[in-house]
């Protein structure tokens, strides 16, 4: 266990690590040399009273190089710090996408980029696709065009590239993969793959989808970095995910399974917890003597609307009984949302994009913020199919009461908490249900 600088007890001596939250505040902890990134995240979750949903990550951040990556759960923090400069730092942040490829592999590996899929006409079951990557005896291959920055120069070349267990190669003759036409671009064993966070202007990149292979021995020498650029976000994600799988193999799968095994173990000692995954939630009708599942999607949508109206009626009854009216400026319903982790105040549209991008860009990620164009409105920013969408939440009045709605007053809510709870259970007009709140923590 680590010891914190503010703790009273002192544990066995180790290395001093400074960790920063996204608001720039830092905390110094002393950790043993054998502490993994997962263990340190668990300690920070416990210390800062965060929700332990196994989505927290430790990020290696290099401001001088404009690079960052999430540490793998099994990596030793002290060992990683030894390869960092004094300007580099660790960030404590959510990353919902860390193991998403185990759940939805076909979203991460387009058929045209996986050589094995092409050889078998693309009919590969998801489980077999992953087994091929995890099996060290198999020889899967990612292939496609990448823009490659020439070492020590500002120019980029578009090359046909192959990623294998042995390294990253490019073809000197079109798309040929004959050994005599392949040249090594980067080694995987003593390198790590990073996202470029400085934007395309710094390196004069041809697209916005930059990434980089950084040898562990490189500190601040930009000319030693292997800068790469994909055509789109899905391609970049494919290359970076395949790099991790080729480098760490079965270790990644073990990292993914550990929290699930811990959850299974805990379930033997506690009451069962209902799953709230999208597949396990169904519309129910409790108007009769017994409940029934609503199979008709039109009827389910109608039930969702009625539930929204029922919440509104309950809030009206509360107002009659003496609770503050939403019309009153000092009403609790007008400010209570500011205590929620998913609310981020007056951040800009660009800042909301950055936050969702940093925390994983998986379906159902969301945050709420103040509208910059309308001082009385709010904005729901969410992610679906790796695209970020914005929905304006506007005030509306009915029978002297003020409500909030994002669907032209078809469904109304007394406050943002009710709205978020509703769309967590009901998709409504949204592309998917709200699942993963974008949160930050102050260390």
Coordinates of C-alpha atoms in Angstrom, one line a residue, residues 77-403:
X77 CA 4.8 2.7 -11.9
X78 CA 8.3 3.3 -10.6
X79 CA 9.8 1.6 -13.7
X80 CA 7.8 3.9 -16.0
X81 CA 8.8 7.0 -14.0
X82 CA 12.5 6.1 -14.5
X83 CA 12.0 6.6 -18.3
X84 CA 10.3 10.0 -17.9
X85 CA 11.9 13.5 -17.7
X86 CA 11.3 16.0 -14.9
X87 CA 8.7 17.8 -17.1
X88 CA 6.7 14.7 -17.6
X89 CA 4.0 13.7 -15.2
X90 CA 1.3 11.2 -14.3
X91 CA -2.4 12.1 -14.6
X92 CA -5.2 10.3 -12.8
X93 CA -8.2 10.1 -15.2
X94 CA -11.1 8.0 -16.4
X95 CA -10.6 5.8 -19.5
X96 CA -13.8 3.9 -20.4
X97 CA -12.2 2.6 -23.6
X98 CA -9.3 0.8 -22.0
X99 CA -10.7 -2.7 -22.6
X100 CA -13.6 -1.9 -24.9
X101 CA -12.1 -3.9 -27.7
X102 CA -12.6 -7.1 -25.7
X103 CA -16.4 -6.4 -25.6
X104 CA -16.8 -5.2 -29.2
X105 CA -13.8 -6.3 -31.3
X106 CA -15.4 -5.9 -34.7
X107 CA -15.8 -2.1 -33.9
X108 CA -12.0 -1.9 -33.4
X109 CA -10.7 -4.0 -36.3
X110 CA -12.2 -3.2 -39.7
X111 CA -12.1 -6.2 -42.0
X112 CA -10.1 -4.4 -44.6
X113 CA -7.3 -3.8 -42.1
X114 CA -6.9 -7.3 -40.8
X115 CA -5.0 -9.5 -43.2
X116 CA -6.4 -12.7 -41.7
X117 CA -10.0 -11.5 -42.3
X118 CA -9.2 -10.8 -45.9
X119 CA -7.8 -14.3 -46.5
X120 CA -11.0 -15.8 -45.1
X121 CA -13.4 -13.5 -46.9
X122 CA -14.1 -11.5 -43.7
X123 CA -16.3 -14.2 -42.0
X124 CA -14.5 -14.2 -38.6
X125 CA -16.4 -14.6 -35.3
X126 CA -15.5 -11.9 -32.8
X127 CA -14.1 -14.4 -30.3
X128 CA -11.9 -16.1 -32.9
X129 CA -10.6 -12.7 -34.0
X130 CA -9.4 -11.9 -30.5
X131 CA -8.0 -15.4 -29.9
X132 CA -5.9 -14.9 -33.0
X133 CA -4.4 -11.7 -31.5
X134 CA -3.8 -13.3 -28.1
X135 CA -2.3 -16.5 -29.3
X136 CA 1.4 -16.0 -29.5
X137 CA 1.7 -18.8 -32.1
X138 CA -0.6 -17.1 -34.6
X139 CA 0.5 -14.5 -37.1
X140 CA -2.2 -11.9 -37.4
X141 CA -1.3 -8.7 -39.3
X142 CA -2.8 -5.2 -39.5
X143 CA -2.3 -3.5 -42.9
X144 CA -3.1 -0.3 -44.6
X145 CA -1.9 3.2 -45.6
X146 CA -0.3 5.5 -43.0
X147 CA 1.3 8.9 -43.4
X148 CA 4.8 8.5 -42.0
X149 CA 6.9 11.5 -40.9
X150 CA 10.5 11.3 -42.1
X151 CA 13.0 11.3 -39.2
X152 CA 14.4 14.8 -38.5
X153 CA 12.4 16.4 -41.3
X154 CA 9.0 18.1 -41.7
X155 CA 7.8 16.1 -44.7
X156 CA 5.4 13.2 -44.6
X157 CA 5.1 10.2 -46.9
X158 CA 2.1 8.0 -47.5
X159 CA 3.2 4.4 -47.2
X160 CA 1.6 0.9 -47.1
X161 CA 2.4 -0.4 -43.6
X162 CA 2.2 -3.7 -41.9
X163 CA 2.0 -4.3 -38.1
X164 CA 3.2 -7.6 -36.9
X165 CA 4.4 -9.1 -33.6
X166 CA 8.0 -8.5 -34.8
X167 CA 7.5 -4.8 -35.5
X168 CA 6.0 -2.1 -37.8
X169 CA 7.1 -2.4 -41.5
X170 CA 6.5 -0.5 -44.7
X171 CA 6.6 -1.7 -48.2
X172 CA 9.1 -0.3 -50.7
X173 CA 7.0 -1.5 -53.6
X174 CA 3.4 -0.6 -53.4
X175 CA 1.4 -3.0 -51.3
X176 CA 3.8 -5.9 -51.6
X177 CA 4.6 -7.9 -48.4
X178 CA 7.4 -9.9 -49.8
X179 CA 10.3 -9.9 -47.3
X180 CA 12.7 -8.2 -49.8
X181 CA 10.3 -5.3 -50.1
X182 CA 9.7 -4.7 -46.3
X183 CA 11.7 -2.3 -44.2
X184 CA 11.4 -1.9 -40.4
X185 CA 9.9 1.3 -39.2
X186 CA 9.7 0.6 -35.5
X187 CA 10.3 -2.1 -32.9
X188 CA 7.5 -3.0 -30.5
X189 CA 9.4 -4.6 -27.6
X190 CA 11.2 -1.5 -26.3
X191 CA 8.7 1.1 -27.4
X192 CA 5.2 2.3 -26.5
X193 CA 2.4 3.8 -28.6
X194 CA 1.2 7.3 -27.7
X195 CA -1.5 9.7 -28.8
X196 CA -0.3 13.0 -30.1
X197 CA -2.3 15.8 -28.2
X198 CA -0.8 18.9 -29.7
X199 CA -2.8 19.1 -32.9
X200 CA -1.7 18.7 -36.5
X201 CA 0.0 22.2 -36.8
X202 CA 3.0 21.4 -34.6
X203 CA 4.2 18.6 -36.8
X204 CA 2.5 19.8 -40.0
X205 CA 0.5 16.6 -40.0
X206 CA -1.7 15.8 -43.0
X207 CA -4.7 14.8 -40.8
X208 CA -5.9 15.2 -37.2
X209 CA -5.4 11.5 -36.3
X210 CA -1.8 11.5 -35.2
X211 CA -0.1 8.9 -33.1
X212 CA 3.5 8.1 -32.2
X213 CA 5.8 5.2 -31.4
X214 CA 8.2 6.3 -28.8
X215 CA 11.3 4.2 -27.8
X216 CA 11.6 3.9 -24.0
X217 CA 15.1 5.3 -24.1
X218 CA 14.0 8.5 -25.8
X219 CA 13.4 11.5 -23.5
X220 CA 12.9 14.8 -25.2
X221 CA 14.4 14.1 -28.7
X222 CA 11.5 14.7 -31.1
X223 CA 13.7 13.6 -34.0
X224 CA 13.8 10.0 -32.5
X225 CA 10.1 9.7 -32.4
X226 CA 8.3 7.7 -35.1
X227 CA 5.4 10.0 -36.0
X228 CA 2.4 8.4 -37.8
X229 CA -0.9 9.7 -39.1
X230 CA -4.1 7.7 -40.0
X231 CA -6.9 8.7 -42.3
X232 CA -9.6 8.6 -39.6
X233 CA -10.3 7.9 -35.9
X234 CA -11.3 4.3 -36.4
X235 CA -8.0 3.5 -38.3
X236 CA -5.9 5.2 -35.6
X237 CA -7.7 3.3 -32.9
X238 CA -7.2 0.0 -34.8
X239 CA -3.4 0.6 -35.2
X240 CA -3.0 1.6 -31.5
X241 CA -5.1 -1.2 -30.1
X242 CA -3.3 -3.8 -32.3
X243 CA 0.1 -2.4 -31.1
X244 CA -1.0 -3.0 -27.4
X245 CA -2.2 -6.5 -28.2
X246 CA 0.9 -7.5 -30.1
X247 CA 3.1 -6.1 -27.4
X248 CA 1.4 -7.5 -24.3
X249 CA -0.8 -10.3 -25.6
X250 CA -2.5 -12.4 -23.0
X251 CA -1.5 -10.0 -20.2
X252 CA -4.1 -7.5 -21.5
X253 CA -6.8 -10.1 -21.3
X254 CA -5.8 -11.0 -17.7
X255 CA -5.9 -7.3 -16.8
X256 CA -9.4 -7.1 -18.3
X257 CA -10.6 -10.2 -16.3
X258 CA -9.2 -9.3 -12.9
X259 CA -12.0 -6.8 -11.9
X260 CA -14.7 -9.2 -13.1
X261 CA -13.2 -12.0 -11.0
X262 CA -13.1 -9.7 -8.0
X263 CA -16.7 -8.8 -8.6
X264 CA -17.7 -12.5 -8.8
X265 CA -15.9 -13.2 -5.5
X266 CA -17.6 -10.3 -3.8
X267 CA -21.0 -11.4 -5.0
X268 CA -20.7 -14.5 -2.8
X269 CA -20.6 -12.3 0.3
X270 CA -23.1 -9.7 -0.7
X271 CA -26.6 -9.4 -2.0
X272 CA -26.8 -9.7 -5.8
X273 CA -26.7 -6.4 -7.7
X274 CA -28.9 -5.9 -10.7
X275 CA -27.0 -5.3 -13.9
X276 CA -27.8 -2.0 -15.6
X277 CA -26.4 -2.8 -19.0
X278 CA -28.4 -1.7 -22.0
X279 CA -29.2 -5.3 -22.9
X280 CA -30.7 -6.1 -19.4
X281 CA -33.1 -3.2 -19.2
X282 CA -36.6 -3.7 -20.5
X283 CA -39.8 -1.7 -20.5
X284 CA -42.3 -3.0 -17.9
X285 CA -46.0 -2.4 -17.3
X286 CA -47.2 -2.6 -13.7
X287 CA -50.7 -1.3 -14.2
X288 CA -52.3 -4.7 -13.7
X289 CA -52.1 -7.2 -10.9
X290 CA -48.8 -8.6 -12.2
X291 CA -46.0 -6.9 -14.1
X292 CA -45.4 -7.7 -17.8
X293 CA -42.6 -7.0 -20.3
X294 CA -43.6 -4.5 -23.0
X295 CA -42.4 -6.0 -26.3
X296 CA -44.0 -3.5 -28.7
X297 CA -41.5 -0.6 -29.2
X298 CA -44.3 1.9 -29.8
X299 CA -45.9 1.0 -26.5
X300 CA -42.5 1.1 -24.8
X301 CA -41.9 4.6 -26.1
X302 CA -45.4 5.6 -24.8
X303 CA -44.6 4.1 -21.4
X304 CA -41.3 6.1 -21.3
X305 CA -43.3 9.3 -22.0
X306 CA -45.8 8.5 -19.3
X307 CA -43.0 7.9 -16.8
X308 CA -41.7 11.3 -17.6
X309 CA -45.1 12.9 -16.9
X310 CA -45.4 10.9 -13.7
X311 CA -42.2 12.4 -12.4
X312 CA -43.4 15.8 -13.3
X313 CA -46.7 15.2 -11.4
X314 CA -44.8 14.0 -8.3
X315 CA -42.7 17.2 -8.3
X316 CA -45.9 19.3 -8.6
X317 CA -47.4 17.6 -5.6
X318 CA -44.1 18.3 -3.7
X319 CA -44.4 22.0 -4.5
X320 CA -48.0 22.1 -3.2
X321 CA -46.8 20.5 0.0
X322 CA -44.3 23.3 0.6
X323 CA -41.1 22.5 -1.2
X324 CA -39.4 25.3 -3.1
X325 CA -41.0 26.1 -6.5
X326 CA -38.8 25.8 -9.6
X327 CA -39.8 29.3 -10.4
X328 CA -38.1 30.7 -7.4
X329 CA -34.5 31.7 -8.1
X330 CA -33.2 30.2 -4.9
X331 CA -34.9 26.9 -5.6
X332 CA -32.8 23.8 -4.8
X333 CA -33.7 22.3 -8.2
X334 CA -32.0 25.2 -9.9
X335 CA -28.6 24.5 -8.4
X336 CA -28.6 20.9 -7.2
X337 CA -27.1 19.7 -10.5
X338 CA -23.9 21.6 -9.8
X339 CA -23.1 19.0 -7.1
X340 CA -23.1 16.2 -9.7
X341 CA -19.9 14.7 -11.1
X342 CA -21.3 14.8 -14.7
X343 CA -22.0 18.6 -14.6
X344 CA -19.0 20.8 -15.7
X345 CA -20.4 24.3 -15.6
X346 CA -19.3 26.9 -18.2
X347 CA -16.8 24.8 -20.2
X348 CA -16.7 25.4 -23.9
X349 CA -17.8 23.1 -26.7
X350 CA -14.2 22.4 -27.5
X351 CA -13.4 21.5 -23.9
X352 CA -16.3 19.1 -23.8
X353 CA -15.0 17.4 -26.9
X354 CA -11.5 17.1 -25.4
X355 CA -12.8 15.6 -22.2
X356 CA -14.9 13.0 -24.0
X357 CA -12.0 12.2 -26.3
X358 CA -9.6 11.8 -23.3
X359 CA -11.9 9.5 -21.4
X360 CA -12.5 7.0 -24.1
X361 CA -15.2 8.0 -26.7
X362 CA -17.4 4.9 -26.0
X363 CA -21.1 4.8 -26.6
X364 CA -23.2 6.5 -23.9
X365 CA -20.4 8.7 -22.5
X366 CA -21.8 12.1 -21.5
X367 CA -21.5 15.3 -19.6
X368 CA -23.8 18.3 -19.0
X369 CA -22.7 22.0 -19.2
X370 CA -24.0 25.5 -19.3
X371 CA -25.0 26.7 -22.7
X372 CA -22.7 29.4 -24.1
X373 CA -25.4 30.8 -26.4
X374 CA -28.4 30.8 -24.0
X375 CA -27.8 31.7 -20.3
X376 CA -31.0 29.9 -19.3
X377 CA -30.2 26.7 -21.1
X378 CA -27.9 23.7 -20.7
X379 CA -26.2 21.3 -23.2
X380 CA -26.0 17.5 -23.0
X381 CA -22.8 16.4 -24.8
X382 CA -22.6 12.7 -25.5
X383 CA -20.8 10.1 -27.6
X384 CA -22.3 7.6 -30.0
X385 CA -20.4 5.5 -32.6
X386 CA -17.2 7.6 -31.8
X387 CA -19.0 10.8 -32.8
X388 CA -19.8 13.6 -30.3
X389 CA -23.3 15.0 -30.4
X390 CA -24.8 18.0 -28.5
X391 CA -28.4 18.4 -27.4
X392 CA -29.7 21.7 -26.0
X393 CA -31.8 21.5 -22.8
X394 CA -34.3 24.4 -22.8
X395 CA -36.5 25.8 -20.0
X396 CA -40.3 25.6 -20.7
X397 CA -43.3 26.7 -18.6
X398 CA -46.6 24.8 -18.0
X399 CA -49.3 25.9 -15.5
X400 CA -47.0 28.4 -13.8
X401 CA -44.3 25.8 -13.3
X402 CA -40.8 25.8 -15.0
X403 CA -39.4 22.7 -16.4

